[in-house]
CSV table of C-alpha atoms in Angstrom, one decimal:
chain,number,residue,atom,x,y,z
A,1,MET,CA,90.0,150.1,164.1
A,2,SER,CA,88.7,150.6,160.7
A,3,ASN,CA,89.0,147.8,158.1
A,4,THR,CA,90.6,150.0,155.5
A,5,GLU,CA,93.8,150.4,157.7
A,6,HIS,CA,96.6,148.0,157.1
A,7,MET,CA,97.0,145.5,159.9
A,8,ILE,CA,100.8,145.9,159.8
A,9,LYS,CA,102.6,148.9,158.3
A,10,LEU,CA,106.3,149.5,158.3
A,11,GLU,CA,107.8,152.8,157.1
A,12,ASP,CA,111.6,153.0,156.5
A,13,VAL,CA,112.5,150.7,159.5
A,14,HIS,CA,116.1,150.4,160.4
A,15,LYS,CA,117.7,148.1,162.9
A,16,TYR,CA,121.4,148.0,163.9
A,17,PHE,CA,123.1,145.5,166.2
A,18,GLY,CA,126.1,147.6,167.1
A,19,LYS,CA,127.7,148.5,163.8
A,20,LEU,CA,125.9,145.8,161.9
A,21,HIS,CA,123.0,147.4,159.9
A,22,VAL,CA,120.6,144.5,159.8
A,23,LEU,CA,117.5,146.2,158.5
A,24,ARG,CA,118.2,149.0,156.0
A,25,GLY,CA,114.9,150.7,155.4
A,26,ILE,CA,112.0,148.3,155.4
A,27,ASN,CA,108.7,149.4,154.0
A,28,LEU,CA,105.9,146.8,154.2
A,29,GLU,CA,102.2,146.7,154.4
A,30,VAL,CA,100.1,143.7,155.4
A,31,ASP,CA,96.3,143.8,155.0
A,32,ARG,CA,93.9,142.2,157.6
A,33,SER,CA,93.6,138.4,157.0
A,34,ASP,CA,96.5,138.4,154.6
A,35,VAL,CA,99.2,135.8,154.7
A,36,VAL,CA,102.6,137.2,153.8
A,37,VAL,CA,105.6,134.8,153.6
A,38,LEU,CA,109.1,136.2,154.0
A,39,ILE,CA,111.9,134.4,152.2
A,40,GLY,CA,115.5,135.1,151.6
A,41,PRO,CA,119.0,133.9,152.5
A,42,SER,CA,120.1,133.6,156.0
A,43,GLY,CA,121.2,136.9,157.5
A,44,SER,CA,118.9,138.8,155.2
A,45,GLY,CA,117.0,140.2,158.3
A,46,LYS,CA,113.8,138.2,158.0
A,47,SER,CA,113.8,137.0,161.6
A,48,THR,CA,114.9,140.4,162.9
A,49,LEU,CA,112.0,142.0,161.0
A,50,LEU,CA,109.5,139.6,162.8
A,51,ARG,CA,111.2,140.4,166.2
A,52,CYS,CA,110.9,144.1,165.6
A,53,LEU,CA,107.2,143.6,164.9
A,54,ASN,CA,106.8,141.9,168.3
A,55,PHE,CA,109.1,144.5,169.8
A,56,LEU,CA,111.5,141.8,171.1
A,57,GLU,CA,113.9,144.0,169.2
A,58,LEU,CA,113.4,147.8,169.0
A,59,ALA,CA,114.0,149.3,165.7
A,60,GLN,CA,116.3,152.4,166.0
A,61,GLN,CA,114.6,154.3,163.1
A,62,GLY,CA,111.4,154.3,161.2
A,63,SER,CA,107.7,153.8,162.1
A,64,ILE,CA,105.7,150.7,162.9
A,65,TYR,CA,101.9,150.7,162.8
A,66,ILE,CA,99.9,147.8,164.2
A,67,ASP,CA,96.2,148.0,163.3
A,68,GLY,CA,96.6,151.5,162.2
A,69,GLN,CA,98.2,152.8,165.4
A,70,LEU,CA,101.8,154.0,165.5
A,71,VAL,CA,103.8,152.1,168.1
A,72,ASP,CA,106.2,154.3,169.8
A,73,PRO,CA,108.2,152.2,172.2
A,74,ASP,CA,108.8,155.2,174.5
A,75,SER,CA,105.2,156.0,175.0
A,76,THR,CA,103.4,152.8,174.3
A,77,ASN,CA,102.8,149.9,176.7
A,78,LEU,CA,104.6,147.3,174.6
A,79,ASP,CA,103.2,144.4,176.7
A,80,LYS,CA,99.8,145.5,175.4
A,81,VAL,CA,101.0,145.4,171.9
A,82,ARG,CA,102.7,142.1,172.2
A,83,ALA,CA,99.6,140.6,173.6
A,84,ARG,CA,97.9,141.3,170.3
A,85,VAL,CA,100.8,140.1,168.2
A,86,GLY,CA,101.4,136.3,168.7
A,87,MET,CA,104.8,134.9,167.9
A,88,VAL,CA,105.8,131.3,167.3
A,89,PHE,CA,109.5,130.5,167.6
A,90,GLN,CA,111.8,128.1,165.7
A,91,HIS,CA,112.7,126.4,169.0
A,92,PHE,CA,109.2,126.4,170.4
A,93,ASN,CA,110.2,127.9,173.8
A,94,LEU,CA,107.6,126.1,175.7
A,95,PHE,CA,107.8,126.5,179.5
A,96,PRO,CA,109.3,123.1,180.5
A,97,HIS,CA,108.2,123.4,184.2
A,98,LYS,CA,104.6,123.8,183.2
A,99,ASN,CA,102.3,121.2,181.6
A,100,VAL,CA,100.6,121.8,178.3
A,101,LEU,CA,97.5,123.3,179.7
A,102,GLU,CA,99.4,125.6,182.0
A,103,ASN,CA,101.6,126.7,179.1
A,104,VAL,CA,98.5,127.7,177.2
A,105,THR,CA,96.6,129.4,180.1
A,106,MET,CA,99.5,131.3,181.7
A,107,ALA,CA,99.2,134.5,179.7
A,108,PRO,CA,95.3,134.6,179.6
A,109,ILE,CA,95.2,134.2,183.3
A,110,ASN,CA,98.0,136.6,184.2
A,111,VAL,CA,97.6,139.2,181.5
A,112,ARG,CA,94.1,139.1,180.3
A,113,LYS,CA,92.9,138.3,183.9
A,114,GLU,CA,90.7,135.5,182.6
A,115,LYS,CA,89.0,133.2,185.1
A,116,LYS,CA,91.0,130.0,185.5
A,117,LYS,CA,88.1,127.9,184.5
A,118,ALA,CA,87.2,129.9,181.4
A,119,ALA,CA,90.9,130.0,180.4
A,120,ARG,CA,91.2,126.2,180.7
A,121,GLU,CA,88.1,125.7,178.7
A,122,LYS,CA,89.4,128.0,175.9
A,123,ALA,CA,92.8,126.3,176.1
A,124,ARG,CA,91.2,122.8,175.7
A,125,ALA,CA,89.3,124.1,172.6
A,126,LEU,CA,92.5,125.5,171.1
A,127,LEU,CA,94.4,122.2,171.9
A,128,SER,CA,91.7,120.2,170.1
A,129,GLN,CA,91.9,122.7,167.2
A,130,VAL,CA,95.7,121.9,166.9
A,131,GLY,CA,94.8,118.1,167.4
A,132,LEU,CA,96.3,117.8,170.9
A,133,GLU,CA,93.2,117.5,173.1
A,134,ASP,CA,94.6,114.5,174.8
A,135,LYS,CA,97.9,116.0,175.8
A,136,ASP,CA,96.7,118.8,178.1
A,137,ARG,CA,98.4,117.2,181.2
A,138,ALA,CA,101.7,116.2,179.4
A,139,TYR,CA,104.9,118.1,180.0
A,140,PRO,CA,106.7,119.6,177.0
A,141,SER,CA,109.5,117.1,177.4
A,142,GLN,CA,107.0,114.3,176.7
A,143,LEU,CA,106.0,115.7,173.3
A,144,SER,CA,107.5,115.4,169.9
A,145,GLY,CA,108.7,118.5,168.1
A,146,GLY,CA,105.7,118.8,166.0
A,147,GLN,CA,103.4,118.5,169.1
A,148,LYS,CA,105.5,121.1,170.9
A,149,GLN,CA,105.2,123.5,168.1
A,150,ARG,CA,101.4,123.0,167.9
A,151,VAL,CA,101.2,123.7,171.6
A,152,ALA,CA,103.3,126.9,171.1
A,153,ILE,CA,100.8,127.9,168.4
A,154,ALA,CA,97.8,127.2,170.8
A,155,ARG,CA,99.6,129.2,173.5
A,156,ALA,CA,99.9,132.2,171.2
A,157,LEU,CA,96.4,131.9,170.0
A,158,ALA,CA,95.1,131.9,173.6
A,159,MET,CA,95.8,135.6,173.8
A,160,GLU,CA,93.4,136.0,170.9
A,161,PRO,CA,95.9,138.0,168.8
A,162,ASP,CA,95.2,140.0,165.7
A,163,ILE,CA,98.4,139.0,164.1
A,164,MET,CA,100.5,135.8,164.2
A,165,LEU,CA,104.2,135.8,163.5
A,166,PHE,CA,106.0,132.6,162.6
A,167,ASP,CA,109.7,132.6,162.8
A,168,GLU,CA,110.9,129.4,161.0
A,169,ALA,CA,108.3,127.4,162.9
A,170,THR,CA,109.2,124.2,161.2
A,171,SER,CA,112.9,124.5,160.8
A,172,ALA,CA,113.8,122.6,163.9
A,173,LEU,CA,111.5,119.7,163.2
A,174,ASP,CA,112.2,116.3,161.8
A,175,PRO,CA,110.9,116.2,158.2
A,176,GLU,CA,108.0,113.9,158.9
A,177,LEU,CA,106.7,116.3,161.6
A,178,VAL,CA,106.7,119.4,159.4
A,179,GLY,CA,103.4,118.6,157.8
A,180,GLU,CA,101.3,118.6,160.9
A,181,VAL,CA,102.5,122.1,161.9
A,182,LEU,CA,102.0,123.5,158.4
A,183,GLN,CA,98.5,122.1,158.4
A,184,VAL,CA,97.7,124.0,161.6
A,185,MET,CA,99.1,127.2,160.1
A,186,GLN,CA,97.1,126.6,156.9
A,187,ASP,CA,93.9,126.2,158.9
A,188,LEU,CA,94.7,129.4,160.8
A,189,ALA,CA,95.2,131.2,157.5
A,190,ALA,CA,91.9,129.9,156.2
A,191,GLU,CA,90.1,131.3,159.4
A,192,GLY,CA,91.3,134.7,158.4
A,193,MET,CA,94.3,135.3,160.7
A,194,THR,CA,96.7,137.9,159.6
A,195,MET,CA,100.0,136.1,159.3
A,196,LEU,CA,103.6,137.0,158.7
A,197,VAL,CA,105.6,133.9,158.1
A,198,VAL,CA,109.4,133.3,157.8
A,199,THR,CA,109.8,129.9,156.3
A,200,HIS,CA,111.9,127.8,153.9
A,201,GLU,CA,108.8,125.7,153.0
A,202,MET,CA,108.3,127.0,149.5
A,203,GLY,CA,105.3,124.7,149.0
A,204,PHE,CA,103.5,126.4,151.9
A,205,ALA,CA,104.3,129.8,150.5
A,206,ARG,CA,103.0,128.9,147.1
A,207,GLU,CA,99.8,127.3,148.4
A,208,VAL,CA,98.9,129.5,151.4
A,209,ALA,CA,100.5,132.9,150.9
A,210,ASP,CA,98.7,135.9,149.4
A,211,ARG,CA,102.1,137.6,148.9
A,212,VAL,CA,105.7,136.4,149.0
A,213,VAL,CA,108.3,138.9,150.1
A,214,MET,CA,112.0,138.4,149.2
A,215,MET,CA,114.6,139.9,151.5
A,216,ASP,CA,118.3,140.3,151.0
A,217,GLU,CA,120.9,142.2,152.9
A,218,GLY,CA,118.3,144.0,155.1
A,219,LEU,CA,116.1,145.2,152.3
A,220,ILE,CA,112.9,143.9,150.6
A,221,ILE,CA,114.0,143.4,147.0
A,222,GLU,CA,110.8,141.8,145.7
A,223,ASP,CA,107.2,141.8,146.9
A,224,ASN,CA,105.0,139.6,144.6
A,225,THR,CA,102.2,137.1,144.3
A,226,PRO,CA,103.4,133.6,145.0
A,227,GLN,CA,102.8,132.5,141.4
A,228,GLN,CA,104.9,135.3,139.9
A,229,MET,CA,107.5,135.1,142.6
A,230,PHE,CA,108.1,131.4,141.9
A,231,ASP,CA,107.3,131.3,138.2
A,232,SER,CA,108.7,134.5,136.9
A,233,PRO,CA,110.6,136.4,139.5
A,234,LYS,CA,111.5,140.0,138.6
A,235,GLU,CA,114.9,140.1,140.3
A,236,GLU,CA,117.9,138.2,139.4
A,237,ARG,CA,118.8,137.7,143.0
A,238,THR,CA,115.3,136.2,143.7
A,239,SER,CA,115.6,133.6,140.9
A,240,LYS,CA,119.2,132.8,142.0
A,241,PHE,CA,117.9,132.2,145.6
A,242,LEU,CA,115.0,130.2,144.5
A,243,ARG,CA,117.2,128.0,142.3
A,244,GLN,CA,119.2,127.2,145.3
A,245,VAL,CA,116.4,126.3,147.7
A,246,LEU,CA,113.9,124.6,145.3
B,1,MET,CA,133.6,108.8,224.5
B,2,LEU,CA,130.2,107.3,225.4
B,3,SER,CA,130.5,108.9,228.9
B,4,ILE,CA,130.9,112.3,227.2
B,5,LEU,CA,127.9,111.7,225.0
B,6,GLN,CA,125.9,110.7,228.1
B,7,GLU,CA,127.2,113.2,230.6
B,8,HIS,CA,126.8,116.2,228.2
B,9,PHE,CA,123.8,115.0,226.4
B,10,PHE,CA,121.6,118.0,227.3
B,11,ALA,CA,124.4,120.5,226.8
B,12,PHE,CA,125.0,119.2,223.2
B,13,LEU,CA,121.2,119.1,222.7
B,14,GLU,CA,121.0,122.7,223.5
B,15,ALA,CA,124.1,123.4,221.4
B,16,THR,CA,122.5,121.7,218.5
B,17,SER,CA,119.5,123.7,218.7
B,18,MET,CA,121.6,126.9,218.8
B,19,THR,CA,123.6,125.7,215.8
B,20,LEU,CA,120.4,125.0,213.9
B,21,ARG,CA,118.9,128.4,214.8
B,22,LEU,CA,122.0,130.2,213.8
B,23,THR,CA,122.2,128.3,210.5
B,24,ALA,CA,118.5,128.6,209.7
B,25,ILE,CA,118.3,132.3,210.3
B,26,SER,CA,121.6,133.1,208.6
B,27,LEU,CA,120.8,131.0,205.5
B,28,LEU,CA,117.3,132.4,205.2
B,29,LEU,CA,118.8,135.9,205.2
B,30,ALA,CA,121.5,134.7,202.9
B,31,VAL,CA,118.9,133.6,200.3
B,32,ALA,CA,117.2,137.0,200.5
B,33,VAL,CA,120.5,138.9,200.2
B,34,GLY,CA,121.7,136.5,197.5
B,35,LEU,CA,118.6,137.0,195.4
B,36,ILE,CA,118.7,140.8,195.6
B,37,VAL,CA,122.4,140.9,194.9
B,38,ALA,CA,122.0,138.5,191.9
B,39,PHE,CA,119.4,140.8,190.4
B,40,LEU,CA,121.7,143.8,191.1
B,41,LYS,CA,124.5,142.0,189.3
B,42,LEU,CA,122.2,141.2,186.3
B,43,SER,CA,121.0,144.8,186.1
B,44,PRO,CA,122.2,146.8,183.2
B,45,ASN,CA,122.5,149.8,185.6
B,46,ARG,CA,126.3,150.2,186.1
B,47,LEU,CA,125.9,151.7,189.6
B,48,LEU,CA,123.7,148.7,190.8
B,49,ASN,CA,126.0,146.4,189.0
B,50,GLY,CA,129.1,147.9,190.6
B,51,ALA,CA,127.7,147.8,194.1
B,52,ALA,CA,127.0,144.1,193.7
B,53,ASN,CA,130.5,143.5,192.4
B,54,VAL,CA,132.1,145.3,195.3
B,55,TYR,CA,130.0,143.3,197.8
B,56,ILE,CA,130.9,140.0,196.3
B,57,THR,CA,134.5,140.9,195.9
B,58,VAL,CA,135.0,142.1,199.5
B,59,ILE,CA,133.0,139.3,201.1
B,60,ARG,CA,134.5,136.5,199.1
B,61,GLY,CA,138.0,138.0,199.5
B,62,THR,CA,138.1,138.2,203.3
B,63,PRO,CA,137.9,135.4,205.8
B,64,LEU,CA,134.6,134.8,207.7
B,65,ILE,CA,136.4,135.0,211.0
B,66,VAL,CA,137.5,138.6,210.2
B,67,GLN,CA,133.9,139.4,209.2
B,68,LEU,CA,132.6,137.9,212.4
B,69,MET,CA,135.0,139.9,214.6
B,70,PHE,CA,134.4,143.0,212.6
B,71,LEU,CA,130.6,142.8,213.1
B,72,TYR,CA,130.8,142.0,216.8
B,73,PHE,CA,133.9,144.0,218.0
B,74,GLY,CA,134.9,146.2,215.1
B,75,ILE,CA,131.7,148.3,214.9
B,76,SER,CA,130.7,148.0,218.6
B,77,ARG,CA,131.1,151.8,218.9
B,78,LEU,CA,128.5,152.3,216.2
B,79,ILE,CA,126.1,149.4,216.8
B,80,VAL,CA,126.2,146.9,219.6
B,81,LEU,CA,124.9,143.6,218.4
B,82,SER,CA,124.2,140.5,220.6
B,83,SER,CA,126.7,137.8,220.0
B,84,PHE,CA,124.0,135.7,218.4
B,85,TRP,CA,122.8,138.4,216.0
B,86,ALA,CA,126.4,139.5,215.1
B,87,GLY,CA,127.1,135.8,214.3
B,88,ALA,CA,123.9,135.3,212.3
B,89,LEU,CA,124.3,138.5,210.3
B,90,ALA,CA,128.0,137.8,209.6
B,91,LEU,CA,127.1,134.3,208.4
B,92,ALA,CA,124.3,135.7,206.3
B,93,ILE,CA,126.4,138.4,204.7
B,94,HIS,CA,129.1,135.9,204.0
B,95,ALA,CA,127.0,133.1,202.5
B,96,GLY,CA,124.9,135.8,200.7
B,97,ALA,CA,127.8,136.5,198.4
B,98,TYR,CA,128.1,132.9,197.3
B,99,VAL,CA,124.4,132.5,197.1
B,100,ALA,CA,124.2,135.6,194.9
B,101,GLU,CA,126.6,134.0,192.4
B,102,ILE,CA,124.6,130.7,192.5
B,103,PHE,CA,121.4,132.5,191.7
B,104,ARG,CA,123.0,134.7,189.0
B,105,GLY,CA,124.5,131.6,187.3
B,106,ALA,CA,121.2,129.8,187.6
B,107,ILE,CA,119.2,132.7,186.2
B,108,GLN,CA,121.7,133.1,183.3
B,109,SER,CA,121.6,129.5,182.5
B,110,ILE,CA,118.0,129.7,181.5
B,111,ASP,CA,117.6,129.9,177.8
B,112,LYS,CA,116.8,133.4,176.6
B,113,GLY,CA,114.0,132.0,174.6
B,114,GLN,CA,112.1,131.4,177.8
B,115,MET,CA,112.0,135.1,178.6
B,116,GLU,CA,111.3,136.0,175.0
B,117,ALA,CA,108.4,133.6,174.7
B,118,SER,CA,106.9,135.0,177.9
B,119,ARG,CA,107.3,138.6,176.8
B,120,SER,CA,106.0,137.8,173.4
B,121,LEU,CA,102.7,136.7,175.1
B,122,GLY,CA,102.5,140.1,176.7
B,123,ILE,CA,103.6,139.0,180.1
B,124,PRO,CA,105.6,142.0,181.7
B,125,TYR,CA,109.3,141.5,182.6
B,126,TRP,CA,109.1,141.0,186.3
B,127,GLN,CA,106.0,138.7,186.0
B,128,SER,CA,107.9,136.7,183.4
B,129,MET,CA,110.8,136.5,185.8
B,130,ARG,CA,108.5,135.2,188.6
B,131,LEU,CA,106.4,132.8,186.5
B,132,VAL,CA,108.9,131.5,183.9
B,133,VAL,CA,112.6,132.2,184.7
B,134,LEU,CA,112.9,131.9,188.5
B,135,PRO,CA,111.0,128.6,189.0
B,136,GLN,CA,113.4,127.0,186.5
B,137,ALA,CA,116.4,128.8,187.9
B,138,PHE,CA,115.5,127.7,191.5
B,139,ARG,CA,115.5,124.1,190.3
B,140,ARG,CA,119.0,124.4,188.9
B,141,ALA,CA,120.2,126.3,192.0
B,142,VAL,CA,119.1,123.5,194.4
B,143,PRO,CA,122.3,121.4,194.2
B,144,PRO,CA,124.8,124.2,194.6
B,145,LEU,CA,122.6,125.8,197.2
B,146,GLY,CA,122.5,122.6,199.2
B,147,ASN,CA,126.2,122.6,199.0
B,148,GLN,CA,126.4,126.2,200.2
B,149,PHE,CA,124.0,125.4,203.1
B,150,ILE,CA,126.2,122.6,204.2
B,151,ILE,CA,129.2,125.0,204.3
B,152,GLY,CA,127.0,127.5,206.1
B,153,LEU,CA,126.1,124.9,208.8
B,154,LYS,CA,129.7,124.1,209.4
B,155,ASP,CA,130.8,127.8,209.2
B,156,SER,CA,128.4,128.5,212.1
B,157,SER,CA,131.0,126.9,214.4
B,158,LEU,CA,133.1,130.0,214.1
B,159,VAL,CA,130.5,131.9,216.0
B,160,ALA,CA,131.8,130.1,219.1
B,161,TYR,CA,134.5,132.7,219.2
B,162,LEU,CA,131.9,135.4,219.9
B,163,GLY,CA,131.0,133.3,223.0
B,164,VAL,CA,127.9,131.6,221.5
B,165,SER,CA,127.4,128.1,222.9
B,166,GLU,CA,126.6,126.2,219.8
B,167,ILE,CA,128.1,122.8,219.2
B,168,TYR,CA,131.7,123.8,218.8
B,169,GLY,CA,131.6,126.4,221.5
B,170,THR,CA,130.1,123.8,223.8
B,171,ALA,CA,132.9,121.4,223.0
B,172,LEU,CA,135.4,124.0,223.7
B,173,SER,CA,134.2,124.5,227.2
B,174,ILE,CA,133.7,120.8,227.9
B,175,GLN,CA,137.2,119.9,226.9
B,176,ALA,CA,138.5,122.7,229.0
B,177,GLU,CA,136.9,121.0,232.0
B,178,ASN,CA,137.5,117.3,231.4
B,179,PHE,CA,141.0,117.5,229.7
B,180,GLN,CA,139.7,115.0,227.1
B,181,PRO,CA,140.1,117.0,223.9
B,182,PHE,CA,140.3,113.9,221.7
B,183,GLU,CA,137.0,112.5,222.8
B,184,THR,CA,135.2,115.8,223.1
B,185,TYR,CA,136.1,117.0,219.6
B,186,VAL,CA,135.2,113.7,218.1
B,187,VAL,CA,131.8,113.9,219.7
B,188,ALA,CA,131.4,117.5,218.4
B,189,GLY,CA,132.4,116.3,214.9
B,190,MET,CA,129.8,113.6,215.1
B,191,TYR,CA,127.1,116.0,215.8
B,192,TYR,CA,128.0,118.0,212.8
B,193,LEU,CA,128.3,114.9,210.6
B,194,VAL,CA,124.8,113.7,211.6
B,195,LEU,CA,123.3,117.2,210.9
B,196,VAL,CA,125.0,117.4,207.6
B,197,LEU,CA,123.8,113.8,206.6
B,198,ILE,CA,120.3,114.6,207.5
B,199,PHE,CA,120.4,117.8,205.5
B,200,THR,CA,122.0,116.1,202.5
B,201,LEU,CA,119.1,113.6,202.6
B,202,LEU,CA,116.5,116.5,202.6
B,203,VAL,CA,118.2,118.2,199.7
B,204,ASN,CA,118.3,115.0,197.7
B,205,ARG,CA,114.6,114.5,198.3
B,206,LEU,CA,113.9,118.1,197.2
B,207,GLU,CA,116.0,117.6,194.2
B,208,ALA,CA,114.2,114.5,193.1
B,209,ARG,CA,110.8,116.1,193.6
B,210,LEU,CA,111.8,119.2,191.5
B,211,ASP,CA,113.4,117.2,188.8
B,212,VAL,CA,111.4,117.7,185.7
B,213,GLU,CA,114.1,116.2,183.5
B,214,LYS,CA,113.5,112.9,185.2
B,215,ARG,CA,109.9,112.9,184.1
B,216,ARG,CA,111.2,112.7,180.6
B,217,ASN,CA,112.0,109.1,181.2
B,218,GLU,CA,108.6,108.3,182.6
B,219,PRO,CA,106.2,109.6,180.0
B,220,GLU,CA,102.6,109.6,181.1
B,221,VAL,CA,101.7,108.4,177.6
B,222,PRO,CA,104.2,106.1,176.1
B,223,GLN,CA,105.3,107.4,172.7
B,224,LEU,CA,106.8,104.4,171.0
B,225,GLU,CA,106.8,105.9,167.6
B,226,TYR,CA,109.4,108.4,168.7
B,227,ALA,CA,111.5,106.0,170.9
B,228,THR,CA,115.1,105.8,169.7
B,229,PRO,CA,116.8,102.4,169.7
């Protein structure tokens, strides 16, 4: 599509779980190659927002545009959209019955119909990009948390997505393993990937993000540059939240 | 007892082959039935879900012998089945209900994140089922399935009452001739026991081969830095 379009655009998105009103009218725009970090207290709807962007959850109201195109779940092939929107989960969700290389090549071979040999070559390149070129034959149970998450990132990248979503990608990791995953994410940002990142790593937000978005109770309450968000937040709730986490 | 073993060796050999054929066919069908019913039961569609529930409730709630008699004699005005096929089908329908519950439990036991990760990569639902969920679910289903298969093997003895000469049926006729019920039934029991032991061995082998968890303890690359004391 044209470069002037936003890579992601949400208009008045609402999501309910039964009676629970989790997203209460989200408006958000993310430009190509931008890194937007979502912060906010637990239960504020950050993860739900990411899951709506990958259509693992369907918003009941509002419009979601991916790369300038309105995604209507009733008339759009969501599998095609999901293939372009990579997602990294808190608990990695690697396929335990497949080795690392098979984890990374499964979707390219089965969805993109890539030739096995080409898919494997690409997977090896991605694995070396995340520093795991020697682990291609290992099974997920043989990897550390940080290694698992880096495989998960390589697996998502193998679909050559336009957007990467990170849902608390480092929250389940031992502290000493967080850095290696954040480094991979930072490299990805530097390469120009459009990223939406839910994280509690404020250092990452400050260093890598183009914008930081503060959510509370299903609403975006502040959308700012990292510097302003952390040094002089506009909203009282933001400064209160930041005091608690920093 | 030895004399019975010797004298009726070929009769029991044929009977064993009949038992194995009955068991193999019925359990193969039971796996197919069970898989379909498990998916019906997991379906959000209330009609399909209800149909699966009725099947499981009725089959688990009535004795196998009643089901056997019903299929062979009960519906003979509608369909005439040979005693072998009436037996095999009844066993299949019976075991199918239990197998369905085994598969349903196994599929539900797979972490939802597995399906989500697969879908998030753009892999469609049924392909995700086939590539990601089912292979893991089958592994978990192997021990209870093995158990169910052993029950199925022994349940096949009831088909004797339809006049099929499998192991128990053969024993029935032999003891009627030789008036040695004690020895004859012990011999029949031994045949079943040996079959079950062989089968158990096979299931254990399969389990060990499929066990990915075990590989955790034998890493290809030792990772001492993460070893816990």
